[in-house]
CSV table of C-alpha atoms and ligand atoms in Angstrom, one decimal:
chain,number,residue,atom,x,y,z
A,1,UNK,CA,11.1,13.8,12.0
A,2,UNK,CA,9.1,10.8,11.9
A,3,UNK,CA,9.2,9.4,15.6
A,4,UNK,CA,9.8,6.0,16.2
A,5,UNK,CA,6.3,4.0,17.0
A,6,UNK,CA,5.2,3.4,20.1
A,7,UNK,CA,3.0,1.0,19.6
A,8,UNK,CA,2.3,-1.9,17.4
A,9,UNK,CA,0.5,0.4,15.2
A,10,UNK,CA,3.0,3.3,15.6
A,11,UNK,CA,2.6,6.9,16.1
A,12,UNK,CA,-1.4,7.8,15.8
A,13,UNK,CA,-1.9,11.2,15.3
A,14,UNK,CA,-6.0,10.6,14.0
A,15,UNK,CA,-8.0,7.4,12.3
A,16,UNK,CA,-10.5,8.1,9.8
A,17,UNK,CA,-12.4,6.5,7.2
A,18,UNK,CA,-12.2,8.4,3.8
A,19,UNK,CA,-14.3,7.9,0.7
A,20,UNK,CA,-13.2,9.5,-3.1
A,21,UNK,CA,-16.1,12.1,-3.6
A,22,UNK,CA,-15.1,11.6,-7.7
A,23,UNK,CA,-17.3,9.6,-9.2
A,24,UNK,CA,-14.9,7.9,-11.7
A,25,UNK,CA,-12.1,7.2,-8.8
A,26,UNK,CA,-15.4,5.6,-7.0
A,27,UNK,CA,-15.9,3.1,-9.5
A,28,UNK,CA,-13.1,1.9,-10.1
A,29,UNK,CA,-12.1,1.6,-6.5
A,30,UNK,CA,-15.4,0.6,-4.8
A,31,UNK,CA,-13.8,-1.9,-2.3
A,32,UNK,CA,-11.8,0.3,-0.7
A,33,UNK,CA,-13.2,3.7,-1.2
A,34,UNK,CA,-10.2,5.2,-3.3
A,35,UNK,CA,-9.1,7.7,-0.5
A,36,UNK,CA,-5.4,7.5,-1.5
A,37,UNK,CA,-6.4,8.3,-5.2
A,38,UNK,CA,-8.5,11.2,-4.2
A,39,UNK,CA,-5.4,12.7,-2.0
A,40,UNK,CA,-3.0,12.1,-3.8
A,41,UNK,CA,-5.0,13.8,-6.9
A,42,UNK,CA,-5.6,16.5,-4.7
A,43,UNK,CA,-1.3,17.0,-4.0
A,44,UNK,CA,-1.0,16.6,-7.8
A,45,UNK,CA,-3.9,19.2,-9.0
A,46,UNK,CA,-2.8,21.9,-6.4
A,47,UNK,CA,0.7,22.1,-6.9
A,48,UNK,CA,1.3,20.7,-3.7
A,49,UNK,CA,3.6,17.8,-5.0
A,50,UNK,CA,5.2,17.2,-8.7
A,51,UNK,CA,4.9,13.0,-8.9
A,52,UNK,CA,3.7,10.5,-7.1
A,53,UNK,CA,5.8,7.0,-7.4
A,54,UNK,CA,4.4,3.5,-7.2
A,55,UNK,CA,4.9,0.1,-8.2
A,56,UNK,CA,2.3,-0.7,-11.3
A,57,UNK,CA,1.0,-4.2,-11.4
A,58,UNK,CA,2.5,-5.0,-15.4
A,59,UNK,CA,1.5,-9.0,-16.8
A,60,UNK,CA,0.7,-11.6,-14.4
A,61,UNK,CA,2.1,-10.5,-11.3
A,62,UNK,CA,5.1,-8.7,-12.3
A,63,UNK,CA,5.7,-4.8,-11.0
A,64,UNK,CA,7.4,-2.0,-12.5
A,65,UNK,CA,7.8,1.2,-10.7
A,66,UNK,CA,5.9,4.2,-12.3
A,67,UNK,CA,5.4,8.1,-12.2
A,68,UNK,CA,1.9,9.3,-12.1
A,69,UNK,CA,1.3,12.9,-12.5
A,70,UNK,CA,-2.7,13.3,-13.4
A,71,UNK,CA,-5.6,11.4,-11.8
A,72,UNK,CA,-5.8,9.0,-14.5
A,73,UNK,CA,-2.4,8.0,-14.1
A,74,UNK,CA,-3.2,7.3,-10.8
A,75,UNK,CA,-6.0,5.2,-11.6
A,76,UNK,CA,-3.8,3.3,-13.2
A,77,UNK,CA,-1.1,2.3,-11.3
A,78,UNK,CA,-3.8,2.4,-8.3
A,79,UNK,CA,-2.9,-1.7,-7.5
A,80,UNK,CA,-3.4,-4.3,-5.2
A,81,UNK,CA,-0.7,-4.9,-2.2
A,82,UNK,CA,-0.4,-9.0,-3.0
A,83,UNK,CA,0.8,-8.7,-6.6
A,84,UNK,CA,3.2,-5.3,-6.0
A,85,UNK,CA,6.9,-6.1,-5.6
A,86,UNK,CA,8.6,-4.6,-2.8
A,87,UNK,CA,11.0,-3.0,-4.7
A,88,UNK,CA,12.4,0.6,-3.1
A,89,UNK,CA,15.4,0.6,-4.8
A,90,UNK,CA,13.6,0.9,-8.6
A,91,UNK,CA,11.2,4.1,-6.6
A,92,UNK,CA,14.5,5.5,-5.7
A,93,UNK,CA,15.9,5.0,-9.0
A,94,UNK,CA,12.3,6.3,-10.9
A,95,UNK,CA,12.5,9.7,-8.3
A,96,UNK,CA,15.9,10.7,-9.8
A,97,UNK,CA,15.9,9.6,-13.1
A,98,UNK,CA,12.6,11.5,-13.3
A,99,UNK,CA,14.2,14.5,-11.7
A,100,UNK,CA,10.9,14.4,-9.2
A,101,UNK,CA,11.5,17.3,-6.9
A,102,UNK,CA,8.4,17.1,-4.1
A,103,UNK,CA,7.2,13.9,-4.5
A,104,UNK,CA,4.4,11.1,-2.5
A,105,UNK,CA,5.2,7.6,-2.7
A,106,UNK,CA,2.5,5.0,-2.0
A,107,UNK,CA,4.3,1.9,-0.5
A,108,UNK,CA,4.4,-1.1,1.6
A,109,UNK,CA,5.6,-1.2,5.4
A,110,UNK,CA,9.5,-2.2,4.7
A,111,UNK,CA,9.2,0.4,1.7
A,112,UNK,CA,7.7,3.1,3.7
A,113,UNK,CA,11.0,2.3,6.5
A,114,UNK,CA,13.1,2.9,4.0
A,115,UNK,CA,12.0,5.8,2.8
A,116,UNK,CA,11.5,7.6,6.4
A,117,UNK,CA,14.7,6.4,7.4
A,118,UNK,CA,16.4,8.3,3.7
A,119,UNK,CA,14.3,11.6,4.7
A,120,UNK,CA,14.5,11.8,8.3
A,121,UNK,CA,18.1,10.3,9.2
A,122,UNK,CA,19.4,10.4,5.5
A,123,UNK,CA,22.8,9.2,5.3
A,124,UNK,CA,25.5,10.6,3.7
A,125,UNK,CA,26.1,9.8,-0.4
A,126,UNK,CA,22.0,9.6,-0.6
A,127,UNK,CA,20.4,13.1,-1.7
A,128,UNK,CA,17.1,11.8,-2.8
A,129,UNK,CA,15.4,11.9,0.7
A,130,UNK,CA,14.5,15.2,0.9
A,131,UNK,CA,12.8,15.0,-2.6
A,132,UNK,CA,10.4,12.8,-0.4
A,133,UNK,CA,6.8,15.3,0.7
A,134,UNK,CA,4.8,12.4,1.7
A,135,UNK,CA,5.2,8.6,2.6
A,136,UNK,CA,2.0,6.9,2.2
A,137,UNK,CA,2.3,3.2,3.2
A,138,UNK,CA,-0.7,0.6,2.7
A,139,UNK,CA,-1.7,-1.7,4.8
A,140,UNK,CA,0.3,-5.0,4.2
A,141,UNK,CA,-0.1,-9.3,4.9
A,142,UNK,CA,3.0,-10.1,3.1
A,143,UNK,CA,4.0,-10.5,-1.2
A,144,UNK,CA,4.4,-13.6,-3.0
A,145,UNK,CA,7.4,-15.0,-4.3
A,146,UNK,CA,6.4,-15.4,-7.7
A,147,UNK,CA,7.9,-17.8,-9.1
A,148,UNK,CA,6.4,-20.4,-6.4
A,149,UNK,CA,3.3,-18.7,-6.6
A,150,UNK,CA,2.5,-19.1,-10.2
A,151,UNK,CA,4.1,-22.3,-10.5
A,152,UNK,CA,1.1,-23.9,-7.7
A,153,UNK,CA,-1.4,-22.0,-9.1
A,154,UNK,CA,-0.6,-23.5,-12.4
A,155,UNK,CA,0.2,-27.0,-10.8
A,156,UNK,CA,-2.8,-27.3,-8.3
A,157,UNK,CA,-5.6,-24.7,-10.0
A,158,UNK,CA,-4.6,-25.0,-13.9
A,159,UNK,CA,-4.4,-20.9,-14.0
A,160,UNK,CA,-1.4,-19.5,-15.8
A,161,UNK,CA,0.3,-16.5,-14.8
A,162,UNK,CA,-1.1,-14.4,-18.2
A,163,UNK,CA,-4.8,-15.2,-17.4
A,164,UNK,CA,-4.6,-13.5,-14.0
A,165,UNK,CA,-6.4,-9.9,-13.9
A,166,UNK,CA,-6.2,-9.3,-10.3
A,167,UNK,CA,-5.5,-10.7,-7.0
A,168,UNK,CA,-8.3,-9.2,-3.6
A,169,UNK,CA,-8.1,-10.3,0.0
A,170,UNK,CA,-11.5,-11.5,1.2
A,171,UNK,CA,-12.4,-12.5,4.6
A,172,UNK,CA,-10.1,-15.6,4.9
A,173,UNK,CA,-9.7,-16.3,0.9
A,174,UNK,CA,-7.6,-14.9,-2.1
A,175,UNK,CA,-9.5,-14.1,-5.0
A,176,UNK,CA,-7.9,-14.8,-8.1
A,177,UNK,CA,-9.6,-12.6,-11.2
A,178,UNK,CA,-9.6,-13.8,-14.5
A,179,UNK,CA,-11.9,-13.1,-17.6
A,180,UNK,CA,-13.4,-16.8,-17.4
A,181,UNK,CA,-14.1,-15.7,-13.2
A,182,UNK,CA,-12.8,-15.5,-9.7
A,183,UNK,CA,-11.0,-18.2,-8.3
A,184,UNK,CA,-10.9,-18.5,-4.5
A,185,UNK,CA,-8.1,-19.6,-2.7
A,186,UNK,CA,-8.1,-20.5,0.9
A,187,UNK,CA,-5.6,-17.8,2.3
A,188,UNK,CA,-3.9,-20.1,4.7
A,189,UNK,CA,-2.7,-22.6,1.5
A,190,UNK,CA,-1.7,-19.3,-0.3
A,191,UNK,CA,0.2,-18.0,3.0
A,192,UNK,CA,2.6,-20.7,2.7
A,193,UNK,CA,4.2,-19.2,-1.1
A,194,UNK,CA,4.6,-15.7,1.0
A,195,UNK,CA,8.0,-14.3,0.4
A,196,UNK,CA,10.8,-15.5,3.3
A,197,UNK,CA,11.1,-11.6,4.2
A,198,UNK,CA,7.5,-11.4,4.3
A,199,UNK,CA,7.2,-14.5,6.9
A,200,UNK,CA,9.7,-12.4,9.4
A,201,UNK,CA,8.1,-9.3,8.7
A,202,UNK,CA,6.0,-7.7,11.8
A,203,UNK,CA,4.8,-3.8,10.6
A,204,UNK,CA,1.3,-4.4,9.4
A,205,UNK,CA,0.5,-0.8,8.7
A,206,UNK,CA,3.3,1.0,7.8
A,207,UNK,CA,4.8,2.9,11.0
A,208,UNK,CA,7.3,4.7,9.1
A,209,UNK,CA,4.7,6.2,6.7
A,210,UNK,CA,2.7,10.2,6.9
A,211,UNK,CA,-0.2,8.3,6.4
A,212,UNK,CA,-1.2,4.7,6.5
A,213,UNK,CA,-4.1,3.5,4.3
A,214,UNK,CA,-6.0,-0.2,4.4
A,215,UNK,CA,-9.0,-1.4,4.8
A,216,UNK,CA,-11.1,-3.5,7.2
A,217,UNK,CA,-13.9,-5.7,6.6
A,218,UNK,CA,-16.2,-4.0,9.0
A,219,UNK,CA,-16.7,-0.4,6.4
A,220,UNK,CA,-16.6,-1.8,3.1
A,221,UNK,CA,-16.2,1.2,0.4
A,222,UNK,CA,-14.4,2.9,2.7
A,223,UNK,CA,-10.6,3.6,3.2
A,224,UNK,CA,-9.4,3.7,6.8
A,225,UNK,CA,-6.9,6.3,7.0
A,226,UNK,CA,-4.3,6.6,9.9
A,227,UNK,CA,-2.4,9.7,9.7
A,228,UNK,CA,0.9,9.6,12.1
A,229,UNK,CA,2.3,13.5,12.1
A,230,UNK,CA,1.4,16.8,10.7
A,231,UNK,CA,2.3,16.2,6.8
A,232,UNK,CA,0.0,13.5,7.0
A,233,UNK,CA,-2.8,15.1,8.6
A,234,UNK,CA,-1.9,18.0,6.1
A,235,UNK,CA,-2.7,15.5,3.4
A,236,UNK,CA,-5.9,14.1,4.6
A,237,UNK,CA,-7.6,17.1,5.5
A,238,UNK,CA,-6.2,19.3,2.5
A,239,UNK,CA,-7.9,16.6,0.2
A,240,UNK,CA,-11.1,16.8,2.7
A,241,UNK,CA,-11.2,21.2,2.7
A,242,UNK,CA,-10.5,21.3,-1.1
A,243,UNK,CA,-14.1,18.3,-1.9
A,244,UNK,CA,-11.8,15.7,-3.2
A,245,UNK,CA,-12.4,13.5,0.2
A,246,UNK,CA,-15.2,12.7,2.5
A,247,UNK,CA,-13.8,11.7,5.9
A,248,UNK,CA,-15.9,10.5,9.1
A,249,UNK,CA,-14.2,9.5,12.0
A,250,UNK,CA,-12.5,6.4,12.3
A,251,UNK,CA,-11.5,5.7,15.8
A,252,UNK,CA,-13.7,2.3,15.9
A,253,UNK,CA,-12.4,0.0,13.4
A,254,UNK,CA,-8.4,0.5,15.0
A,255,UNK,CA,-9.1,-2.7,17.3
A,256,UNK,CA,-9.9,-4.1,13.5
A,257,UNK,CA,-6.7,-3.1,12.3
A,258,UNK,CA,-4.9,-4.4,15.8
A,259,UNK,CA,-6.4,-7.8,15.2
A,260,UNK,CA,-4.3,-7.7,11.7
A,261,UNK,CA,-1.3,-6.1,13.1
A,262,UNK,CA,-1.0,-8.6,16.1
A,263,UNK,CA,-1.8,-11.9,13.4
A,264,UNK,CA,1.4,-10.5,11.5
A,265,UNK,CA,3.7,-9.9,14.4
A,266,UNK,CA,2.3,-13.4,15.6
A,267,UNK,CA,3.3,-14.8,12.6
A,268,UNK,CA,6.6,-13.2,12.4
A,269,UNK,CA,7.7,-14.2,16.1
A,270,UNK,CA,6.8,-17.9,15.6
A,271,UNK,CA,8.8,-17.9,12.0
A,272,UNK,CA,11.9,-15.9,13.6
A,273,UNK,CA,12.3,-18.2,16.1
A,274,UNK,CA,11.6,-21.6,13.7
A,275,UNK,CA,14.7,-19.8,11.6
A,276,UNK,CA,16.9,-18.9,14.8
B,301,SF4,S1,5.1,-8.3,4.6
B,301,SF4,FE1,6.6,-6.8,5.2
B,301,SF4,S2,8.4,-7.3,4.0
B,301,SF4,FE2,6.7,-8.3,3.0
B,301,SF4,S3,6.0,-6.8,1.4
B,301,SF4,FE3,4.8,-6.5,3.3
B,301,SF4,S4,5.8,-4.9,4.4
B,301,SF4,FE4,7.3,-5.7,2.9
């Protein structure tokens, strides 16, 4: 049973940092070493779990939830938290139609709630939650409502939703990547086309998650890794015994991960009580 957090950052159980030891999963994931790749390859290529289910960036900023089931799958639906929508209902949906039996899903915070809440206190009329191995939350500043995103990048930078090939957080700008070159965006302009959920929303991390996976600015090319219980631990170091992950510890970038969790609840008490 996932225990409720006690913290700001929830339940800790360990904090690493975690780096992909494959090569290919490296290169495509520099920024942020690729630690959820290379775990999650790891519970696919041992037989540990049959699916893993994610939202997939599609055109523009649109989502679609997807099944991966080999590490190239993964690498391709391996996405970036501001363009994925926070859709659980369409994971749910993509777990039965799929007839997933032990399945990870990678997720946001409100996702990874919902999830724990179907596994651990599943209520009555939903059967899917004990499909559910591992919950595996990233690390999450809010989504954008897309409509009014694309509409002021269009308006104010000239960039139309098609050109855009990806969307990364640095320091206190949003890069916009497009084959003609990155675009950057102070973050506090792009802040204001957030979605309203996101503007009330306070779990940073993911508390509800096995394992909660971000990264700080401090240890670029490496993921930091929080796990909360013993399937998450179970995860990490699985992927760590079996070579697919290299892991140090951790412990000294969570006051990094603190500073973003206490900017979001920040930002959620002053919009909650604007809205009250
Ligand atoms: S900010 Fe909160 S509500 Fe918005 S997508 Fe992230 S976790 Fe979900």
């Amino acid at each position: 049973m996932m225990p409720v957090g006690e913290t700001l950052l929830g339940q800790i159980r360990a904090v690493y940092l975690g780096r992909a030891t494959d090569e290919e999963i490296l290169k495509r994931k520099v920024a942020s070493g690729g630690a959820v790749t290379a775990m999650l390859t790891y519970a696919l290529e041992k037989d540990i779990i049959d699916g893993v289910v994610t939202a997939k960036r599609t055109k523009g900023l649109e989502g679609e939830a997807v099944v991966a089931r080999t590490k190239e799958e993964l690498l391709e639906t391996a996405g970036n938290r501001w363009s994925i929508v926070p859709f659980a209902a369409r994971i749910k949906a993509k777990i039965e139609e799929e007839d997933l039996k032990r399945v990870a899903v990678v997720c946001l915070p409100c996702q990874a709630q919902f999830f724990g809440q179907m596994r651990d206190f599943p209520i009555l009329e939903t059967d899917f939650g004990n499909r559910i191995k591992y919950i595996v939350s990233l690390f999450c500043m809010g989504t954008f409502a897309f409509e009014a995103f694309l509409n002021y990048l269009r308006v104010k930078y000239g960039v139309r939703a098609e050109e855009i090939e990806d969307i990364k957080l640095s320091g206190d700008f949003l890069e916009i990547h497009r084959e003609t070159g990155v675009l950057a965006i102070p973050l506090k302009e792009a802040f204001s086309y957030l979605q309203t959920g996101c503007l009330v929303c306070s779990d940073y991390t993911g508390v509800w998650s096995d394992v909660s996976a971000g990264f700080v600015e401090s240890e670029p090319g490496w993921t930091v890794l929080i796990t909360r219980n013993q399937r998450g631990e179970e995860l990490v170091r699985g992927a760590e015994r079996e070579g697919y992950l290299e892991l140090r510890d951790g412990s000294h970038v969570l006051g990094d991960v603190l500073k973003g969790a206490r900017e979001k609840l920040a930002r959620a008490q002053k919009n909650m009580a604007q809205l009250l």
